[in-house]
Amino acid sequence: MRRGCSILGSDLILFGLFAAVAVMGSLAVIGQKNPIYSVLALILSFFGLSGLYVLLEAPFVAVVQIIIYAGAIMVLFLFVVMLLNVPREDAAEWDRTHPYYRPAPAVLGSALAAATLGLLAWAFSRTPGLGAGVADARPAASSVGQLGRVLFTDYMFAFEVTSILILIAMVGAVALARKREQ
Amino acid sequence: MTTYSFDAVIPIVCVILAGLVVMLAEAFRGRGEKMPLGGLAVIGLVGAAASSVLLWNRNATSFGVVTADNFALFLNLVLVAVGLMTVLITAQTADRDKLPAGEFYATALFALVGMMLMVQASDLLVMFLALETMSIAVYVMTGIRREAVNGTEAAFKYFLLGAFASAFFLYGVAFLYGTTGSTSLDRIGTIVASQAMAPNPLVLMAVGMLLVGFAFKVAAVPFHMWSPDAYEGAPAVVTGFMSTGVKAAAIAGFTRVFLSALEPMIGYWAPALWVIAAATMVLGTVVGVQQTSIKRMLAYSSIAHGGYLLLGLLAGSDVGKASILFYLAAYALTNLGAFGIIALLGSYSRDNDNLRDYAGLWHSHPVLATLMALFLLSLGGFPPTAGFIAKWYVFSAAIGAGYYWLAIIGFLSSVVSVYFYLRIVVMMFMTDRDARPVPAPVTGIALAGLALSLAGVLYLGVLPSQVIEWAQASVATIF
């Protein structure tokens, strides 16, 4: 296993690539008029993030990021957007809003972004020896193998109970949704 | 230390197997073919009861996260009784209400699995999974009559608010894990006790979150808003099932977590629980008096009973814990009996749950009217029924622990509650039947279920000493 996360050479190029995808993806989310495109752009952004996790040697987080966020949650988002039937933001609606309120989203969003950036900068400034410290503190259990081992030893019973939980959720969904024989 | 003994999970496995068999039998059932699904469920429940009795006094644990101490086993037996009653009543009403019997029994059995696991869990992670298993199954049961608009509404409300409460519970577990590094109740208890003088603020937040999560499931004020709607919208059998089973499981989990792991923090949570218990008893009673739907009235009554149970929890002593167990047994048998009768008197098109529907019931259904009167008197706490001993036991535990005011509030609200129980009795016996259609007569299996419930209510009321002894033995060995 490599020690530390050297931001050199190919790593740097890959980091730039994935970071660019993530940032461009998120910009595209708020830049689109059509909500479906926004959701698709968010998936793109998640792929970028997941690439960053791989670079950080956290393959499990990367895979989970794709499976859960890009896979399950995004599909849910898409369904909701399609069910609500909002093909594009209504320009006329926007024009009807009071001029006084129009800058509100921009102002609030910028304030939040500034606050987040400030917090991050504060946290970084307080963390001594950034690169090395973070690399050493990398949690050992982030590998899939180790997680699996813990899951099937210490948490074996909880894992098995989860199967019952999912089973009852499925049976329940079918019982509530299926067509009744008359 | 993890021990790989399977003993402690045997009662749960019995019910899981019954649930799976019922589910598969329904799946392979031909169209129009009759199958003894209720019988299969009963076999699993009897197995669970038998194994619980055999495990008595053995203090078995499995996987380090499931315990079969007497406290859990006592409640397992109560829960099995709840399941049996529900199956017996449903056997009579399933066809009439056009319930999908297979799915209904399977969901009820899996809900029981969640309840029993919640009672037996000695680890917060497993307790959360149990809570969710129970809750999801009960949401489904609430909305199982899809044609009924208020049933669907009830299920949806219950689901949304319940999911929110589960999030609170999980958040509390996460905070406790973050501060103690463990989800095991023993381990958390040791660490919390070592810092009881100057607690970590995160532990206080965890206590608050868990309090909210449990209070929701118990339907304690101010987290009770879901329960009148859910209880009214669900089929009466399901209302009986969830007002007893869910409440018993939630109170058991509440007791186990707050009187073992979080016991050192009692100075912090006891005042909050004092207010919650007092508000629950008073509001449940006062609002209950104004209801005209019997289901809704009994919903508020069961909120109030949750308050009496919290009194036992607050007392915290061995007497308090034993009184919780006895109260749960008495309350479960009584309430299931009452809701069973409401279920049997309903019809597909109308619930017949208005107070006026019970006018002159004595003339058309003398047996049911008598049984209903006994159950209502027990809910109100009249001797010689189970409810009287249970209330007396809980109040004496509260007084023993020095909660005089709370005991007085409890006593007064229980006196007021007598008004609305007696109102139904007066309606049944002293009013003439009006032009409403007379409900169909009740026969067969359901009457056996009611007889079981009646026997329990009278036995606990007349000869309570044996069960009180068992309840005391249940709490002596643990905590």
Coordinates of N, CA, C and O in Angstrom, one line a residue, chain B residues 174-295:
Chain B
A174 N -26.9 6.9 16.7 CA -25.7 7.4 16.1 C -24.9 8.2 17.1 O -23.6 8.1 17.2
F175 N -25.5 9.1 17.8 CA -24.8 10.0 18.8 C -24.2 9.1 19.9 O -23.1 9.3 20.3
L176 N -25.0 8.1 20.4 CA -24.5 7.3 21.4 C -23.3 6.5 20.9 O -22.3 6.3 21.6
Y177 N -23.4 6.0 19.7 CA -22.3 5.3 19.1 C -21.1 6.2 18.9 O -19.9 5.8 19.2
G178 N -21.3 7.4 18.5 CA -20.2 8.4 18.4 C -19.5 8.7 19.7 O -18.3 8.8 19.7
T179 N -20.2 8.7 20.8 CA -19.6 9.1 22.0 C -19.0 7.9 22.8 O -18.1 8.0 23.5
T180 N -19.7 6.7 22.6 CA -19.2 5.5 23.4 C -18.5 4.5 22.5 O -17.9 3.6 23.0
G181 N -18.7 4.6 21.2 CA -18.0 3.6 20.3 C -18.7 2.3 20.3 O -18.1 1.3 19.9
S182 N -19.9 2.2 20.8 CA -20.6 0.9 20.9 C -22.1 1.1 20.7 O -22.6 2.1 21.0
T183 N -22.7 0.0 20.2 CA -24.2 0.0 20.2 C -24.8 -0.9 21.3 O -26.0 -1.0 21.4
S184 N -23.9 -1.6 22.0 CA -24.3 -2.6 22.9 C -24.8 -1.8 24.2 O -24.1 -0.9 24.7
L185 N -26.0 -2.2 24.7 CA -26.5 -1.5 25.9 C -25.6 -1.6 27.1 O -25.4 -0.6 27.8
D186 N -25.0 -2.8 27.3 CA -24.2 -3.0 28.4 C -23.0 -2.0 28.4 O -22.7 -1.3 29.4
R187 N -22.3 -2.0 27.2 CA -21.1 -1.2 27.1 C -21.5 0.3 27.2 O -20.8 1.0 27.9
I188 N -22.6 0.7 26.6 CA -23.0 2.1 26.7 C -23.3 2.4 28.1 O -22.8 3.5 28.6
G189 N -23.9 1.5 28.8 CA -24.2 1.8 30.2 C -23.0 2.0 31.1 O -22.9 2.9 31.9
T190 N -22.0 1.2 30.8 CA -20.7 1.3 31.6 C -20.1 2.7 31.3 O -19.7 3.4 32.3
I191 N -20.0 3.1 30.1 CA -19.3 4.3 29.7 C -20.2 5.5 30.2 O -19.6 6.5 30.8
V192 N -21.5 5.5 30.0 CA -22.3 6.6 30.5 C -22.2 6.7 32.0 O -22.1 7.8 32.5
A193 N -22.2 5.6 32.7 CA -22.1 5.6 34.1 C -20.8 6.3 34.6 O -20.8 7.0 35.6
S194 N -19.7 6.0 33.8 CA -18.4 6.6 34.3 C -18.4 8.1 34.1 O -17.5 8.7 34.7
Q195 N -19.2 8.6 33.3 CA -19.2 10.1 33.1 C -20.5 10.7 33.5 O -20.9 11.8 33.0
A196 N -21.2 10.1 34.4 CA -22.6 10.6 34.7 C -22.5 12.0 35.4 O -23.5 12.7 35.3
M197 N -21.5 12.3 36.1 CA -21.4 13.6 36.8 C -21.3 14.7 35.8 O -21.9 15.7 35.9
A198 N -20.4 14.5 34.7 CA -20.2 15.6 33.8 C -20.5 15.0 32.4 O -19.5 14.7 31.7
P199 N -21.7 14.8 32.0 CA -22.0 14.1 30.8 C -21.6 14.9 29.5 O -21.6 16.1 29.5
N200 N -21.2 14.1 28.5 CA -20.9 14.7 27.2 C -22.2 15.2 26.6 O -23.2 14.6 26.7
P201 N -22.2 16.5 26.1 CA -23.4 17.0 25.5 C -24.0 16.2 24.5 O -25.2 16.1 24.3
L202 N -23.1 15.4 23.8 CA -23.7 14.5 22.7 C -24.5 13.4 23.3 O -25.5 13.0 22.7
V203 N -24.2 13.0 24.5 CA -25.0 11.9 25.2 C -26.3 12.5 25.5 O -27.4 11.9 25.4
L204 N -26.3 13.8 26.0 CA -27.6 14.4 26.3 C -28.5 14.5 25.1 O -29.7 14.2 25.1
M205 N -27.9 14.9 23.9 CA -28.7 14.9 22.7 C -29.2 13.6 22.3 O -30.3 13.4 21.9
A206 N -28.3 12.6 22.5 CA -28.8 11.2 22.2 C -30.0 10.8 23.1 O -31.0 10.2 22.6
V207 N -29.9 11.1 24.4 CA -31.0 10.8 25.3 C -32.3 11.5 24.8 O -33.4 10.9 24.7
G208 N -32.2 12.8 24.4 CA -33.3 13.5 23.9 C -33.9 12.8 22.6 O -35.1 12.6 22.5
M209 N -33.1 12.5 21.7 CA -33.5 11.9 20.4 C -34.2 10.5 20.7 O -35.3 10.3 20.1
L210 N -33.6 9.7 21.6 CA -34.2 8.4 21.8 C -35.5 8.6 22.5 O -36.5 7.9 22.3
L211 N -35.6 9.6 23.4 CA -36.8 9.9 24.1 C -38.0 10.2 23.1 O -39.1 9.6 23.2
V212 N -37.6 11.0 22.1 CA -38.6 11.4 21.1 C -39.0 10.1 20.3 O -40.2 9.9 20.1
G213 N -38.0 9.3 19.9 CA -38.3 8.2 19.1 C -39.3 7.2 19.8 O -40.3 6.7 19.3
F214 N -38.9 6.9 21.1 CA -39.8 6.0 21.8 C -41.1 6.6 22.2 O -42.2 5.9 22.0
A215 N -41.1 7.9 22.5 CA -42.4 8.5 22.9 C -43.4 8.5 21.7 O -44.6 8.3 21.9
F216 N -42.8 8.6 20.5 CA -43.7 8.5 19.3 C -44.3 7.1 19.2 O -45.5 7.0 19.0
K217 N -43.5 6.1 19.4 CA -44.1 4.8 19.2 C -45.1 4.4 20.3 O -46.0 3.6 20.1
V218 N -44.8 5.0 21.5 CA -45.8 4.8 22.6 C -47.0 5.6 22.4 O -48.0 5.4 23.1
A219 N -46.9 6.6 21.5 CA -48.0 7.6 21.3 C -48.2 8.4 22.6 O -49.3 8.6 23.1
A220 N -47.1 8.9 23.1 CA -47.1 9.8 24.3 C -47.3 11.3 23.8 O -46.7 11.6 22.8
V221 N -48.0 12.1 24.5 CA -48.1 13.5 24.2 C -46.8 14.1 24.4 O -46.1 13.8 25.4
P222 N -46.3 15.0 23.6 CA -46.9 15.6 22.4 C -46.6 14.9 21.1 O -46.6 15.5 20.0
F223 N -46.3 13.6 21.1 CA -45.9 12.8 19.9 C -47.1 11.9 19.5 O -46.8 10.8 19.0
H224 N -48.3 12.2 19.9 CA -49.4 11.3 19.8 C -50.3 11.6 18.6 O -51.2 10.8 18.3
M225 N -50.0 12.7 17.8 CA -50.9 13.2 16.8 C -51.3 12.1 15.8 O -52.4 12.2 15.3
W226 N -50.4 11.2 15.5 CA -50.8 10.2 14.5 C -51.8 9.2 15.0 O -52.6 8.7 14.2
S227 N -51.8 9.0 16.3 CA -52.5 7.7 16.7 C -54.0 7.8 16.6 O -54.6 6.8 16.1
P228 N -54.7 8.9 16.9 CA -56.2 8.8 16.7 C -56.6 8.5 15.2 O -57.4 7.7 15.0
D229 N -55.9 9.2 14.3 CA -56.2 9.0 12.9 C -55.9 7.6 12.5 O -56.6 6.9 11.8
A230 N -54.7 7.1 12.9 CA -54.3 5.8 12.4 C -55.2 4.7 13.1 O -55.6 3.8 12.4
Y231 N -55.5 4.9 14.3 CA -56.4 3.9 15.0 C -57.8 3.9 14.4 O -58.5 2.9 14.4
E232 N -58.3 5.1 14.0 CA -59.6 5.2 13.5 C -59.7 4.6 12.0 O -60.6 4.0 11.7
G233 N -58.6 4.9 11.3 CA -58.7 4.5 9.8 C -58.4 3.0 9.6 O -58.9 2.5 8.7
A234 N -57.6 2.4 10.5 CA -57.3 1.0 10.3 C -58.5 0.2 10.6 O -59.4 0.6 11.3
P235 N -58.5 -1.1 10.0 CA -59.5 -2.0 10.4 C -59.4 -2.3 11.9 O -58.3 -2.2 12.5
A236 N -60.6 -2.5 12.6 CA -60.6 -2.6 14.0 C -59.6 -3.6 14.6 O -59.0 -3.5 15.6
V237 N -59.5 -4.8 13.9 CA -58.6 -5.8 14.3 C -57.2 -5.2 14.4 O -56.4 -5.5 15.4
V238 N -56.8 -4.5 13.3 CA -55.5 -3.9 13.3 C -55.3 -2.9 14.4 O -54.2 -2.8 15.0
T239 N -56.3 -2.1 14.6 CA -56.2 -1.1 15.7 C -56.0 -1.8 17.0 O -55.1 -1.4 17.8
G240 N -56.7 -2.9 17.3 CA -56.4 -3.7 18.5 C -55.0 -4.2 18.5 O -54.3 -4.1 19.5
F241 N -54.5 -4.7 17.4 CA -53.2 -5.3 17.3 C -52.1 -4.2 17.6 O -51.2 -4.4 18.4
M242 N -52.3 -3.0 17.0 CA -51.2 -2.1 17.1 C -51.3 -1.3 18.4 O -50.3 -0.8 19.0
S243 N -52.5 -1.1 18.9 CA -52.6 -0.4 20.2 C -52.1 -1.2 21.4 O -51.9 -0.7 22.4
T244 N -52.0 -2.5 21.2 CA -51.4 -3.3 22.2 C -50.0 -3.8 21.9 O -49.1 -3.6 22.7
G245 N -49.8 -4.4 20.7 CA -48.5 -5.0 20.4 C -47.5 -3.9 20.3 O -46.4 -4.0 20.9
V246 N -47.7 -2.9 19.4 CA -46.7 -1.9 19.2 C -46.4 -1.2 20.5 O -45.3 -0.9 20.8
K247 N -47.5 -0.9 21.3 CA -47.3 -0.2 22.5 C -46.4 -1.0 23.5 O -45.5 -0.5 24.1
A248 N -46.7 -2.3 23.6 CA -46.0 -3.2 24.5 C -44.5 -3.2 24.1 O -43.6 -3.1 24.9
A249 N -44.3 -3.4 22.8 CA -42.9 -3.5 22.3 C -42.1 -2.2 22.6 O -41.0 -2.2 23.0
A250 N -42.8 -1.1 22.3 CA -42.2 0.2 22.4 C -41.9 0.5 23.9 O -40.8 0.9 24.2
I251 N -42.8 0.2 24.8 CA -42.6 0.4 26.2 C -41.5 -0.5 26.7 O -40.6 -0.1 27.5
A252 N -41.4 -1.7 26.2 CA -40.4 -2.6 26.6 C -39.0 -2.1 26.2 O -38.1 -2.1 27.0
G253 N -38.9 -1.6 24.9 CA -37.6 -1.1 24.5 C -37.3 0.2 25.3 O -36.1 0.3 25.7
F254 N -38.3 1.0 25.5 CA -38.1 2.2 26.3 C -37.5 1.9 27.7 O -36.5 2.4 28.1
T255 N -38.2 0.9 28.3 CA -37.7 0.5 29.7 C -36.3 0.0 29.6 O -35.5 0.3 30.5
R256 N -36.1 -0.9 28.7 CA -34.7 -1.5 28.6 C -33.6 -0.5 28.4 O -32.6 -0.5 29.1
V257 N -33.9 0.4 27.5 CA -32.8 1.4 27.1 C -32.7 2.4 28.3 O -31.6 2.7 28.7
F258 N -33.8 2.9 28.8 CA -33.7 4.0 29.7 C -33.4 3.5 31.1 O -32.9 4.3 32.0
L259 N -33.7 2.3 31.5 CA -33.5 1.8 32.8 C -32.2 1.0 32.9 O -31.8 0.5 34.0
S260 N -31.6 0.7 31.8 CA -30.3 0.0 31.9 C -29.2 0.9 31.4 O -28.5 1.5 32.2
A261 N -29.1 1.1 30.1 CA -27.9 1.9 29.6 C -28.0 3.4 30.0 O -27.0 3.9 30.4
L262 N -29.2 4.0 30.0 CA -29.2 5.4 30.3 C -29.7 5.7 31.7 O -30.0 6.8 32.1
E263 N -29.7 4.6 32.6 CA -30.1 4.8 33.9 C -29.3 5.9 34.7 O -29.8 6.6 35.4
P264 N -28.0 5.9 34.4 CA -27.2 6.9 35.1 C -27.6 8.3 34.8 O -27.3 9.3 35.6
M265 N -28.3 8.5 33.7 CA -28.7 9.9 33.3 C -30.1 10.2 33.8 O -30.7 11.2 33.3
I266 N -30.6 9.4 34.8 CA -32.0 9.6 35.1 C -32.3 11.0 35.6 O -33.4 11.5 35.4
G267 N -31.3 11.7 36.2 CA -31.6 13.1 36.6 C -31.9 14.0 35.5 O -32.5 15.0 35.7
Y268 N -31.5 13.6 34.2 CA -31.7 14.5 33.1 C -33.0 14.1 32.4 O -33.8 15.0 32.0
W269 N -33.3 12.8 32.3 CA -34.5 12.5 31.5 C -35.8 12.4 32.4 O -36.9 12.5 31.8
A270 N -35.6 12.2 33.7 CA -36.8 12.0 34.5 C -37.7 13.2 34.5 O -39.0 13.0 34.3
P271 N -37.2 14.4 34.6 CA -38.2 15.6 34.6 C -38.9 15.7 33.2 O -40.1 15.9 33.2
A272 N -38.2 15.4 32.1 CA -38.9 15.5 30.8 C -40.0 14.4 30.8 O -41.1 14.7 30.3
L273 N -39.7 13.2 31.3 CA -40.6 12.1 31.2 C -41.8 12.4 32.1 O -42.9 12.0 31.9
W274 N -41.5 13.1 33.2 CA -42.6 13.5 34.2 C -43.7 14.3 33.4 O -44.9 14.0 33.5
V275 N -43.2 15.3 32.7 CA -44.1 16.2 32.0 C -44.9 15.4 30.9 O -46.1 15.5 30.8
I276 N -44.1 14.5 30.2 CA -44.7 13.7 29.1 C -45.8 12.8 29.7 O -46.9 12.7 29.2
A277 N -45.5 12.1 30.8 CA -46.4 11.2 31.4 C -47.7 11.9 31.8 O -48.8 11.5 31.5
A278 N -47.5 13.1 32.5 CA -48.7 13.8 33.0 C -49.5 14.3 31.9 O -50.7 14.1 31.8
A279 N -48.9 14.9 30.8 CA -49.6 15.4 29.7 C -50.3 14.3 29.0 O -51.5 14.4 28.5
T280 N -49.7 13.1 28.9 CA -50.3 12.0 28.2 C -51.5 11.5 28.9 O -52.6 11.3 28.2
M281 N -51.5 11.4 30.2 CA -52.6 10.9 30.9 C -53.8 11.9 30.8 O -54.9 11.5 30.6
V282 N -53.5 13.2 31.0 CA -54.5 14.2 31.0 C -55.1 14.4 29.6 O -56.4 14.3 29.5
L283 N -54.3 14.5 28.6 CA -54.8 14.8 27.3 C -55.6 13.6 26.8 O -56.7 13.7 26.2
G284 N -55.0 12.4 27.0 CA -55.7 11.2 26.5 C -57.1 11.1 27.1 O -58.1 10.8 26.4
T285 N -57.3 11.5 28.3 CA -58.6 11.4 29.0 C -59.5 12.5 28.6 O -60.6 12.2 28.2
V286 N -59.0 13.7 28.6 CA -59.9 14.9 28.4 C -60.4 14.9 27.0 O -61.6 15.1 26.7
V287 N -59.5 14.6 26.0 CA -60.0 14.6 24.6 C -60.8 13.4 24.3 O -61.8 13.4 23.6
G288 N -60.5 12.3 25.0 CA -61.3 11.1 24.8 C -62.8 11.3 25.2 O -63.6 10.7 24.6
V289 N -63.0 12.1 26.2 CA -64.4 12.3 26.7 C -65.2 12.9 25.6 O -66.4 12.6 25.5
Q290 N -64.6 13.7 24.7 CA -65.4 14.4 23.6 C -65.7 13.6 22.4 O -66.4 14.1 21.5
Q291 N -65.2 12.4 22.3 CA -65.3 11.6 21.1 C -66.7 10.9 20.9 O -67.2 10.6 21.9
T292 N -67.1 10.8 19.7 CA -68.4 10.1 19.5 C -68.1 8.8 18.7 O -69.0 7.9 18.7
S293 N -66.9 8.6 18.1 CA -66.6 7.4 17.5 C -65.9 6.5 18.5 O -65.0 7.0 19.2
I294 N -66.4 5.3 18.7 CA -65.8 4.4 19.7 C -64.4 4.1 19.5 O -63.6 4.1 20.4
K295 N -64.0 3.9 18.2 CA -62.6 3.6 17.9 C -61.7 4.8 18.3 O -60.7 4.6 18.8

